Short mmCIF file of C-alpha atoms in Angstrom, two decimals:
data_model
loop_
_atom_site.label_atom_id
_atom_site.label_comp_id
_atom_site.label_asym_id
_atom_site.label_seq_id
_atom_site.Cartn_x
_atom_site.Cartn_y
_atom_site.Cartn_z
CA UNK A 1 -0.41 0.38 0.00
CA UNK A 2 1.07 3.92 -0.95
CA UNK A 3 -0.66 7.04 -0.51
CA UNK A 4 -1.00 9.64 -2.54
CA UNK A 5 -0.47 12.86 -0.90
CA UNK A 6 -2.17 16.59 -1.98
CA UNK A 7 -0.61 19.50 0.12
CA UNK A 8 -1.98 22.93 -0.16
CA UNK A 9 -3.78 22.48 -3.43
CA UNK A 10 -4.93 25.92 -5.06
CA UNK A 11 -6.55 25.42 -8.57
CA UNK A 12 -8.27 28.47 -10.20
CA UNK A 13 -9.38 28.25 -14.18
CA UNK A 14 -7.55 31.32 -16.25
CA UNK A 15 -9.56 34.26 -16.92
CA UNK A 16 -11.52 33.65 -13.21
CA UNK A 17 -11.88 34.63 -10.14
CA UNK A 18 -13.58 31.77 -8.24
CA UNK A 19 -10.81 28.79 -6.66
CA UNK A 20 -12.23 25.50 -7.43
CA UNK A 21 -9.49 24.16 -4.77
CA UNK A 22 -8.10 26.49 -2.07
CA UNK A 23 -5.19 24.99 0.10
CA UNK A 24 -6.73 21.62 -0.32
CA UNK A 25 -5.25 18.61 1.96
CA UNK A 26 -5.58 15.18 1.48
CA UNK A 27 -3.35 11.44 2.31
CA UNK A 28 -5.40 8.96 0.19
CA UNK A 29 -3.99 5.74 0.42
CA UNK A 30 -4.00 3.46 -2.78
CA UNK A 31 -5.64 0.48 -1.83
CA UNK A 32 -8.96 2.27 -0.64
CA UNK A 33 -12.36 2.17 -2.77
CA UNK A 34 -13.04 5.81 -2.54
CA UNK A 35 -16.01 7.34 -3.95
CA UNK A 36 -16.01 10.84 -5.45
CA UNK A 37 -19.47 13.03 -4.99
CA UNK A 38 -20.15 16.50 -4.98
CA UNK A 39 -22.87 19.03 -7.33
CA UNK A 40 -22.77 18.51 -10.56
CA UNK A 41 -19.64 21.44 -11.33
CA UNK A 42 -18.29 21.22 -7.64
CA UNK A 43 -15.02 20.14 -9.12
CA UNK A 44 -14.62 16.03 -9.67
CA UNK A 45 -14.08 16.03 -13.11
CA UNK A 46 -11.04 19.29 -12.31
CA UNK A 47 -10.01 17.11 -9.42
CA UNK A 48 -9.40 13.53 -11.68
CA UNK A 49 -7.67 16.07 -14.57
CA UNK A 50 -5.12 17.23 -11.67
CA UNK A 51 -4.31 13.90 -11.18
CA UNK A 52 -3.75 13.02 -14.27
CA UNK A 53 -1.58 15.90 -14.60
CA UNK A 54 -3.57 17.46 -17.38
CA UNK A 55 -4.24 20.28 -15.38
CA UNK A 56 -0.80 21.80 -13.58
CA UNK A 57 -1.27 21.39 -9.76
CA UNK A 58 2.18 22.85 -8.76
CA UNK A 59 3.59 20.16 -7.24
CA UNK A 60 0.63 20.15 -5.20
CA UNK A 61 -0.01 16.45 -6.01
CA UNK A 62 2.88 13.89 -4.74
CA UNK A 63 2.80 9.78 -5.37
CA UNK A 64 4.52 6.62 -6.41
CA UNK A 65 2.08 5.28 -8.66
CA UNK A 66 0.30 5.80 -11.89
CA UNK A 67 -2.98 6.97 -12.40
CA UNK A 68 -5.40 5.54 -15.30
CA UNK A 69 -8.31 7.24 -16.36
CA UNK A 70 -11.66 5.26 -17.33
CA UNK A 71 -13.20 5.07 -20.11
CA UNK A 72 -11.43 4.85 -22.30
CA UNK A 73 -12.22 6.20 -26.05
CA UNK A 74 -12.55 3.53 -28.98
CA UNK A 75 -11.63 4.39 -32.15
CA UNK A 76 -12.56 1.87 -34.11
CA UNK A 77 -16.03 -0.06 -33.13
CA UNK A 78 -16.06 -2.48 -35.74
CA UNK A 79 -12.87 -4.02 -34.56
CA UNK A 80 -12.90 -7.14 -32.59
CA UNK A 81 -12.95 -7.68 -29.15
CA UNK A 82 -9.90 -8.99 -29.09
CA UNK A 83 -8.07 -6.45 -30.82
CA UNK A 84 -9.08 -4.09 -28.69
CA UNK A 85 -7.79 -5.70 -25.80
CA UNK A 86 -4.54 -6.19 -27.24
CA UNK A 87 -4.41 -2.40 -28.09
CA UNK A 88 -4.95 -1.09 -24.48
CA UNK A 89 -2.71 -4.07 -23.80
CA UNK A 90 -0.28 -4.93 -25.52
CA UNK A 91 1.50 -7.34 -23.27
CA UNK A 92 -1.53 -9.12 -22.63
CA UNK A 93 -1.69 -12.87 -21.53
CA UNK A 94 -5.25 -14.63 -22.84
CA UNK A 95 -5.23 -16.40 -19.43
CA UNK A 96 -5.89 -13.41 -17.38
CA UNK A 97 -8.28 -11.64 -19.39
CA UNK A 98 -10.85 -15.20 -19.15
CA UNK A 99 -10.04 -15.18 -15.81
CA UNK A 100 -11.40 -11.35 -15.24
CA UNK A 101 -14.26 -12.22 -18.29
CA UNK A 102 -15.30 -14.75 -15.33
CA UNK A 103 -15.37 -12.68 -11.95
CA UNK A 104 -17.51 -10.06 -14.47
CA UNK A 105 -19.64 -12.91 -15.84
CA UNK A 106 -19.44 -12.75 -19.44
CA UNK A 107 -19.12 -15.24 -21.90
CA UNK A 108 -15.41 -15.05 -23.41
CA UNK A 109 -17.33 -15.20 -26.61
CA UNK A 110 -17.54 -11.80 -26.85
CA UNK A 111 -13.99 -11.47 -27.26
CA UNK A 112 -14.41 -12.78 -31.00
CA UNK A 113 -17.48 -10.70 -32.07
CA UNK A 114 -17.17 -7.01 -32.99
CA UNK A 115 -16.85 -4.47 -30.26
CA UNK A 116 -19.56 -2.18 -32.16
CA UNK A 117 -22.51 -5.41 -31.48
CA UNK A 118 -21.76 -5.45 -27.56
CA UNK A 119 -24.24 -3.95 -25.48
CA UNK A 120 -24.30 -0.77 -23.68
CA UNK A 121 -23.40 -2.68 -19.99
CA UNK A 122 -20.84 -5.26 -22.17
CA UNK A 123 -19.16 -2.39 -22.95
CA UNK A 124 -18.59 -1.40 -20.10
CA UNK A 125 -17.38 -4.06 -17.90
CA UNK A 126 -15.05 -5.18 -21.00
CA UNK A 127 -13.35 -1.83 -21.01
CA UNK A 128 -13.56 -2.27 -17.25
CA UNK A 129 -11.58 -5.67 -16.96
CA UNK A 130 -8.81 -4.23 -19.56
CA UNK A 131 -8.94 -1.25 -17.21
CA UNK A 132 -7.47 -3.05 -14.07
CA UNK A 133 -5.35 -5.49 -15.70
CA UNK A 134 -3.13 -2.40 -16.10
CA UNK A 135 -0.71 -3.60 -13.42
CA UNK A 136 0.40 -0.72 -10.64
CA UNK A 137 -2.12 1.50 -11.55
CA UNK A 138 -4.48 4.12 -10.10
CA UNK A 139 -7.79 3.43 -11.47
CA UNK A 140 -10.45 6.84 -11.59
CA UNK A 141 -13.16 5.40 -13.23
CA UNK A 142 -15.77 8.11 -14.45
CA UNK A 143 -19.52 7.51 -13.96
CA UNK A 144 -19.65 3.64 -15.61
CA UNK A 145 -23.09 3.14 -14.53
CA UNK A 146 -24.92 5.37 -16.53
CA UNK A 147 -27.42 4.14 -20.09
CA UNK A 148 -26.63 0.04 -18.58
CA UNK A 149 -29.41 -1.85 -17.17
CA UNK A 150 -30.11 -3.34 -13.84
CA UNK A 151 -28.61 -6.53 -14.65
CA UNK A 152 -25.02 -5.17 -16.39
CA UNK A 153 -25.13 -3.17 -12.90
CA UNK A 154 -25.88 -5.63 -10.61
CA UNK A 155 -22.63 -8.00 -12.25
CA UNK A 156 -20.47 -4.60 -12.62
CA UNK A 157 -21.10 -3.90 -8.51
CA UNK A 158 -20.10 -8.09 -8.12
CA UNK A 159 -16.59 -7.21 -9.95
CA UNK A 160 -15.98 -4.39 -7.96
CA UNK A 161 -16.49 -5.89 -4.64
CA UNK A 162 -13.55 -7.84 -5.83
CA UNK A 163 -11.11 -4.98 -6.57
CA UNK A 164 -9.08 -2.04 -4.84
CA UNK A 165 -7.50 0.88 -5.25
CA UNK A 166 -9.65 3.08 -7.62
CA UNK A 167 -11.15 6.01 -7.14
CA UNK A 168 -15.36 5.91 -8.35
CA UNK A 169 -17.12 9.20 -9.14
CA UNK A 170 -20.79 8.06 -9.42
CA UNK A 171 -24.18 9.25 -8.35
CA UNK A 172 -25.44 5.96 -8.34
CA UNK A 173 -26.67 5.39 -4.85
CA UNK A 174 -26.76 1.75 -5.15
CA UNK A 175 -23.11 1.23 -6.51
CA UNK A 176 -21.93 3.90 -3.55
CA UNK A 177 -23.95 1.69 -1.14
CA UNK A 178 -22.47 -1.30 -1.85
CA UNK A 179 -18.48 -0.73 -3.00
CA UNK A 180 -16.62 1.48 -1.86
CA UNK A 181 -15.46 1.98 2.05
CA UNK A 182 -14.33 5.42 1.64
CA UNK A 183 -16.33 8.68 0.66
CA UNK A 184 -14.60 11.84 -0.82
CA UNK A 185 -17.38 14.88 -1.23
CA UNK A 186 -16.43 18.05 -2.48
CA UNK A 187 -18.67 20.56 -1.29
CA UNK A 188 -18.65 24.06 -2.21
CA UNK A 189 -15.97 25.44 0.11
CA UNK A 190 -14.13 22.34 1.24
CA UNK A 191 -13.47 18.79 0.33
CA UNK A 192 -14.33 15.90 3.49
CA UNK A 193 -12.75 12.86 3.65
CA UNK A 194 -15.05 10.17 5.76
CA UNK A 195 -14.69 6.45 5.89
CA UNK A 196 -17.78 3.91 5.34
CA UNK A 197 -20.57 3.78 2.48
CA UNK A 198 -22.70 5.80 1.56
CA UNK A 199 -25.46 4.88 4.02
CA UNK A 200 -23.46 5.98 6.45
CA UNK A 201 -22.21 9.43 5.00
CA UNK A 202 -24.84 12.92 6.07
CA UNK A 203 -24.78 14.79 3.30
CA UNK A 204 -25.16 18.05 5.56
CA UNK A 205 -21.26 18.79 5.47
CA UNK A 206 -20.87 21.61 2.09
CA UNK A 207 -19.68 25.02 3.45
CA UNK A 208 -18.50 24.27 6.59
CA UNK A 209 -14.44 24.33 8.30
CA UNK A 210 -13.12 21.79 8.99
CA UNK A 211 -13.07 23.21 13.35
CA UNK A 212 -16.94 23.16 12.20
CA UNK A 213 -16.76 19.29 11.78
CA UNK A 214 -14.56 18.40 14.59
CA UNK A 215 -16.57 20.03 17.01
CA UNK A 216 -19.69 18.82 15.72
CA UNK A 217 -18.23 15.70 15.86
CA UNK A 218 -17.38 16.26 19.09
CA UNK A 219 -20.95 17.39 20.27
CA UNK A 220 -22.53 14.03 18.97
CA UNK A 221 -20.07 12.18 20.84
CA UNK A 222 -20.77 14.01 24.26
CA UNK A 223 -24.58 13.58 23.19
CA UNK A 224 -24.05 9.78 23.53
CA UNK A 225 -21.69 9.64 26.41
CA UNK A 226 -24.40 11.37 28.61
CA UNK A 227 -27.37 8.61 27.23
CA UNK A 228 -24.86 5.31 27.90
CA UNK A 229 -24.39 7.88 31.51
CA UNK A 230 -27.92 8.09 31.81
CA UNK A 231 -29.01 4.62 31.31
CA UNK A 232 -26.16 3.54 33.59
CA UNK A 233 -27.54 5.51 36.57
CA UNK A 234 -31.26 3.82 35.51
CA UNK A 235 -30.26 0.30 35.60
CA UNK A 236 -27.74 0.32 38.52
CA UNK A 237 -31.07 1.80 40.31
CA UNK A 238 -33.68 -0.67 38.90
CA UNK A 239 -30.97 -3.16 39.80
CA UNK A 240 -31.40 -2.14 43.92
CA UNK A 241 -35.31 -1.81 43.72
CA UNK A 242 -35.47 -5.66 42.41
CA UNK A 243 -33.04 -6.30 45.27
CA UNK A 244 -35.45 -4.55 48.16
CA UNK A 245 -37.35 -8.15 47.91
CA UNK A 246 -36.04 -10.35 50.72
CA UNK A 247 -33.78 -7.81 51.76
CA UNK A 248 -33.40 -7.74 55.38
CA UNK A 249 -33.20 -4.14 56.20
CA UNK A 250 -35.92 -3.62 53.62
CA UNK A 251 -36.32 -0.05 54.99
CA UNK A 252 -32.41 1.07 54.43
CA UNK A 253 -32.68 -0.36 51.35
CA UNK A 254 -35.76 0.96 50.27
CA UNK A 255 -34.27 4.56 51.11
CA UNK A 256 -31.09 3.94 49.25
CA UNK A 257 -33.00 2.94 46.37
CA UNK A 258 -35.05 5.84 46.23
CA UNK A 259 -32.18 8.18 46.27
CA UNK A 260 -30.71 6.82 43.56
CA UNK A 261 -33.81 6.68 41.34
CA UNK A 262 -34.05 10.75 42.25
CA UNK A 263 -30.51 10.63 41.52
CA UNK A 264 -30.96 9.32 38.07
CA UNK A 265 -34.10 11.12 37.40
CA UNK A 266 -31.75 14.44 38.37
CA UNK A 267 -29.21 13.60 35.67
CA UNK A 268 -32.00 12.31 33.29
CA UNK A 269 -33.43 15.91 33.22
CA UNK A 270 -29.98 17.04 33.06
CA UNK A 271 -29.18 15.28 30.17
CA UNK A 272 -32.24 15.72 28.21
CA UNK A 273 -31.34 19.99 28.74
CA UNK A 274 -27.75 19.02 27.67
CA UNK A 275 -28.62 17.07 24.31
CA UNK A 276 -31.41 20.12 23.67
CA UNK A 277 -28.59 22.55 23.86
CA UNK A 278 -26.08 20.54 21.58
CA UNK A 279 -28.35 19.77 19.42
CA UNK A 280 -29.00 23.38 18.24
CA UNK A 281 -25.52 23.39 17.62
CA UNK A 282 -25.57 20.85 15.13
CA UNK A 283 -26.09 22.50 11.84
CA UNK A 284 -27.23 21.28 8.59
CA UNK A 285 -26.09 24.49 6.08
CA UNK A 286 -25.58 22.04 3.44
CA UNK A 287 -29.97 21.66 2.97
CA UNK A 288 -30.76 21.28 -0.56
CA UNK A 289 -34.15 23.64 -0.88
CA UNK A 290 -37.76 22.36 -1.82
CA UNK A 291 -38.59 22.08 -5.44
CA UNK A 292 -41.70 22.85 -6.53
CA UNK A 293 -43.99 21.32 -9.61
CA UNK A 294 -47.38 22.24 -11.24
CA UNK A 295 -48.75 19.10 -12.02
CA UNK A 296 -52.39 18.89 -13.42
CA UNK A 297 -56.06 16.31 -12.57
CA UNK A 298 -56.56 14.96 -15.83
CA UNK A 299 -60.44 15.58 -16.59
CA UNK A 300 -60.22 11.44 -17.36
CA UNK A 301 -59.04 8.60 -14.91
CA UNK A 302 -57.38 6.72 -18.00
CA UNK A 303 -54.59 8.64 -19.97
CA UNK A 304 -52.45 5.92 -21.69
CA UNK A 305 -53.78 2.38 -23.02
CA UNK A 306 -51.03 -0.04 -24.08
CA UNK A 307 -52.84 -3.23 -26.03
CA UNK A 308 -51.01 -5.59 -27.67
CA UNK A 309 -48.33 -3.58 -28.37
CA UNK A 310 -45.42 -4.65 -30.77
CA UNK A 311 -42.76 -2.42 -32.14
CA UNK A 312 -40.24 -3.23 -34.67
CA UNK A 313 -37.32 -2.10 -36.37
CA UNK A 314 -37.08 -3.00 -40.04
CA UNK A 315 -37.60 -6.63 -39.83
CA UNK A 316 -36.19 -7.05 -36.29
CA UNK A 317 -39.42 -7.23 -33.39
CA UNK A 318 -38.53 -5.43 -30.19
CA UNK A 319 -40.98 -7.04 -28.30
CA UNK A 320 -44.44 -8.06 -28.75
CA UNK A 321 -48.35 -8.05 -27.41
CA UNK A 322 -46.96 -5.39 -24.33
CA UNK A 323 -50.26 -4.68 -22.31
CA UNK A 324 -50.74 -2.01 -19.63
CA UNK A 325 -52.36 1.19 -18.83
CA UNK A 326 -51.66 4.37 -16.45
CA UNK A 327 -54.10 5.98 -14.84
CA UNK A 328 -54.38 9.73 -13.09
CA UNK A 329 -51.83 9.80 -10.16
CA UNK A 330 -49.68 6.30 -11.39
CA UNK A 331 -46.35 7.22 -11.12
CA UNK A 332 -45.40 3.97 -13.56
CA UNK A 333 -41.30 3.15 -14.08
CA UNK A 334 -40.71 0.82 -17.35
CA UNK A 335 -37.88 -1.40 -16.81
CA UNK A 336 -36.06 -4.25 -19.37
CA UNK A 337 -32.66 -4.87 -20.61
CA UNK A 338 -30.38 -2.51 -22.88
CA UNK A 339 -32.45 -1.95 -26.65
CA UNK A 340 -35.34 -3.53 -25.24
CA UNK A 341 -37.73 -0.60 -26.14
CA UNK A 342 -37.93 1.31 -23.10
CA UNK A 343 -37.82 4.66 -24.88
CA UNK A 344 -39.32 3.54 -28.46
CA UNK A 345 -42.12 2.81 -25.53
CA UNK A 346 -42.16 6.33 -24.36
CA UNK A 347 -41.19 8.34 -28.39
CA UNK A 348 -44.57 6.58 -29.85
CA UNK A 349 -46.14 7.88 -26.68
CA UNK A 350 -45.07 11.55 -27.15
CA UNK A 351 -45.87 11.32 -30.77
CA UNK A 352 -42.47 9.84 -32.30
CA UNK A 353 -43.09 8.17 -35.49
CA UNK A 354 -42.21 4.71 -33.80
CA UNK A 355 -43.14 1.62 -36.56
CA UNK A 356 -46.02 -0.08 -34.39
CA UNK A 357 -48.73 -2.39 -34.76
CA UNK A 358 -51.23 0.68 -33.65
CA UNK A 359 -51.78 -0.65 -30.36
CA UNK A 360 -51.35 2.18 -28.05
CA UNK A 361 -54.10 4.96 -27.11
CA UNK A 362 -53.38 8.27 -26.24
CA UNK A 363 -56.63 10.47 -23.87
CA UNK A 364 -56.93 13.16 -26.63
CA UNK A 365 -55.38 16.42 -26.12
CA UNK A 366 -53.34 15.17 -22.76
CA UNK A 367 -50.93 18.01 -21.42
CA UNK A 368 -47.54 15.82 -21.77
CA UNK A 369 -44.19 17.08 -20.35
CA UNK A 370 -41.19 15.04 -21.83
CA UNK A 371 -37.43 15.18 -20.54
CA UNK A 372 -35.49 12.90 -23.43
CA UNK A 373 -32.75 11.04 -22.45
CA UNK A 374 -30.56 12.88 -24.88
CA UNK A 375 -29.78 16.97 -24.37
CA UNK A 376 -28.98 18.02 -27.72
CA UNK A 377 -32.26 20.51 -26.84
CA UNK A 378 -30.35 22.65 -24.73
CA UNK A 379 -28.62 25.12 -26.31
CA UNK A 380 -29.45 29.16 -26.52
CA UNK A 381 -29.71 31.38 -23.96
CA UNK A 382 -31.81 30.21 -20.78
CA UNK A 383 -34.21 33.71 -21.82
CA UNK A 384 -34.29 31.80 -25.26
CA UNK A 385 -34.76 28.06 -24.12
CA UNK A 386 -37.65 29.87 -21.23
CA UNK A 387 -39.32 31.37 -24.17
CA UNK A 388 -38.82 28.00 -27.09
CA UNK A 389 -40.17 26.31 -24.53
CA UNK A 390 -42.96 28.36 -22.96
CA UNK A 391 -42.37 28.35 -19.48
CA UNK A 392 -41.85 30.92 -17.03
CA UNK A 393 -38.61 32.19 -16.89
CA UNK A 394 -38.38 33.41 -13.40
CA UNK A 395 -39.75 30.10 -11.98
CA UNK A 396 -37.25 28.41 -14.46
CA UNK A 397 -34.49 30.00 -13.17
CA UNK A 398 -35.51 29.73 -9.47
CA UNK A 399 -35.73 25.88 -9.79
CA UNK A 400 -32.10 25.54 -11.37
CA UNK A 401 -30.92 27.59 -8.70
CA UNK A 402 -32.62 25.11 -6.31
CA UNK A 403 -31.28 22.41 -8.32
CA UNK A 404 -27.37 24.01 -7.84
CA UNK A 405 -26.86 25.94 -10.81
CA UNK A 406 -24.57 28.20 -10.19
CA UNK A 407 -26.56 31.93 -11.36
CA UNK A 408 -23.82 32.93 -13.68
CA UNK A 409 -23.73 29.74 -15.89
CA UNK A 410 -27.18 30.61 -16.61
CA UNK A 411 -25.50 34.07 -18.32
CA UNK A 412 -23.59 32.04 -20.52
CA UNK A 413 -24.54 29.68 -23.83
CA UNK A 414 -26.68 26.28 -22.52
CA UNK A 415 -24.72 24.22 -25.01
CA UNK A 416 -22.01 25.29 -22.89
CA UNK A 417 -22.40 23.75 -19.58
CA UNK A 418 -21.95 20.27 -18.20
CA UNK A 419 -23.84 16.84 -19.32
CA UNK A 420 -25.13 16.87 -15.67
CA UNK A 421 -26.12 20.64 -15.61
CA UNK A 422 -28.05 20.04 -19.29
CA UNK A 423 -30.29 17.50 -17.67
CA UNK A 424 -30.74 20.27 -14.50
CA UNK A 425 -31.94 22.56 -17.63
CA UNK A 426 -34.53 19.73 -18.29
CA UNK A 427 -35.84 18.63 -15.44
CA UNK A 428 -36.55 22.46 -14.66
CA UNK A 429 -38.09 23.04 -17.84
CA UNK A 430 -40.10 20.27 -17.17
CA UNK A 431 -41.34 21.00 -13.53
CA UNK A 432 -42.17 24.39 -14.50
CA UNK A 433 -44.87 23.07 -17.02
CA UNK A 434 -48.59 22.44 -16.42
CA UNK A 435 -48.40 19.08 -17.35
CA UNK A 436 -51.15 16.25 -16.48
CA UNK A 437 -48.13 13.62 -16.98
CA UNK A 438 -44.46 13.92 -16.92
CA UNK A 439 -42.84 11.57 -19.05
CA UNK A 440 -38.79 11.49 -18.61
CA UNK A 441 -36.58 9.31 -20.30
CA UNK A 442 -33.48 8.60 -17.61
CA UNK A 443 -33.78 11.91 -16.33
CA UNK A 444 -31.17 11.57 -13.33
CA UNK A 445 -28.43 10.53 -15.27
CA UNK A 446 -24.83 12.37 -14.87
CA UNK A 447 -27.81 14.23 -11.75
CA UNK A 448 -25.76 14.61 -8.02
CA UNK A 449 -27.33 12.42 -5.42
CA UNK A 450 -28.81 15.70 -3.68
CA UNK A 451 -30.61 16.84 -6.85
CA UNK A 452 -31.94 13.08 -6.87
CA UNK A 453 -32.84 13.35 -3.51
CA UNK A 454 -34.51 16.77 -3.78
CA UNK A 455 -36.58 15.48 -7.24
CA UNK A 456 -37.86 12.43 -5.17
CA UNK A 457 -39.20 14.91 -2.49
CA UNK A 458 -41.12 17.13 -5.06
CA UNK A 459 -42.70 13.77 -6.50
CA UNK A 460 -43.46 12.03 -3.24
CA UNK A 461 -45.06 15.84 -1.89
CA UNK A 462 -46.85 16.73 -4.89
CA UNK A 463 -47.79 13.05 -6.24
CA UNK A 464 -47.92 13.93 -10.23
CA UNK A 465 -48.84 10.87 -12.64
CA UNK A 466 -45.09 9.89 -14.67
CA UNK A 467 -44.12 7.17 -17.07
CA UNK A 468 -40.47 6.99 -16.29
CA UNK A 469 -37.39 5.32 -17.60
CA UNK A 470 -34.56 4.94 -14.89
CA UNK A 471 -31.69 2.60 -13.94
CA UNK A 472 -31.26 4.87 -9.98
CA UNK A 473 -33.15 1.20 -8.45
CA UNK A 474 -33.35 3.56 -5.33
CA UNK A 475 -35.70 6.06 -7.05
CA UNK A 476 -37.26 3.54 -8.87
CA UNK A 477 -38.20 1.91 -5.33
CA UNK A 478 -38.70 5.58 -3.92
CA UNK A 479 -40.88 6.34 -6.08
CA UNK A 480 -42.91 4.00 -8.41
CA UNK A 481 -46.73 3.11 -7.66
CA UNK A 482 -46.00 0.47 -11.05
CA UNK A 483 -43.31 -1.24 -12.48
CA UNK A 484 -43.92 -2.64 -16.21
CA UNK A 485 -40.89 -5.45 -16.99
CA UNK A 486 -40.41 -5.14 -20.89
CA UNK A 487 -40.51 -9.31 -22.13
CA UNK A 488 -36.67 -10.65 -23.38
CA UNK A 489 -36.85 -11.90 -27.14
#
């Protein structure tokens, strides 16, 4: 095991006035499974590029191990998969590749198929294998679970559990819950390192200095100690009270027990007062503001009816004889493997020309708010985008700022935003619309965890009618009232 030392790291982009990192000091062990999280635009990608040496760190970063960035860019996807493995690993020993394929539960036959024929999940898993086969490398794994189905995600998680020595940038709560053993959280004013999984991590430490964090830890410890003292005293007095039965000097014992119980009550009262005082000092500065939306109540109960629906491209049938309905007030999730036709159903409902057998009925004049999987629509100024989509610009801007998009970024061309910020633009636009049903296709891709939780809380509060596709099973479990599982052909 070796260490990565970051000493007094300062970084600012040329031409800007605000530091991305200021006086950062960290020590990271190279056998950790480290989760890197934070709001979109907080500096996660910048930190990776500093570690890789793509940005100048002025010798603030010292290490005796090389970094390897994942995912790889594949220039010729029509090449055989085995050939791509040799391009990444010129000295590859094939038996090691077969071993890793077995660990990640992939059929070795993929090696002799064109890489382009692999599913998105197969591509990600194969390339991750190649990354781990590189010796003496500390991996920087950037968002590996975007666009992959649940089955691929599960095998990826099981594989990563058996590995160590990487930084995992992810907003997927399932993979963070099950894989990482340390969390590095980048807030607006500080970086915080915690041991333990995502489950034990509390997202309330942004904008605190280290002294405040340590103070709150001590306060929590004090509260725990006060609880322990009171419980011990209470147990002691209870034990003495029980000893009164059959005692020789019942009067004396009873008197002593009464004194002890009185003392316990005093201590309990004192404890409660201290807890109340100290709890008031525990600050949740990074509490995310509540989002609002404006769902409409549809005039009819049944909004969408799917009867024996089949979707096909050329001669390939994605699925056939699918049946389900969406009623007012329901939140319906569509699940299925990559390529099973999930997005095709959504596109058909919103009016795109998808070849089908006419097995779909949509309520006439149904007001739909649609969020596409792609972010190509996000361009121009925020005023132009709001005007084009006929939403109130003031409400739209307010929702974006609540989602953590800085005001100054909203005054630039929206096409220059990161993918996560573009997704926030689309979500903010959607929830600013008066709609009878919200249809969202993978809305959480690239979104930070705080934004995901804000969106969940909003949906549970306003209870809109929804149809959505999502690979975040935490979101599905919280939000969906019904799940449609697409058949496998």
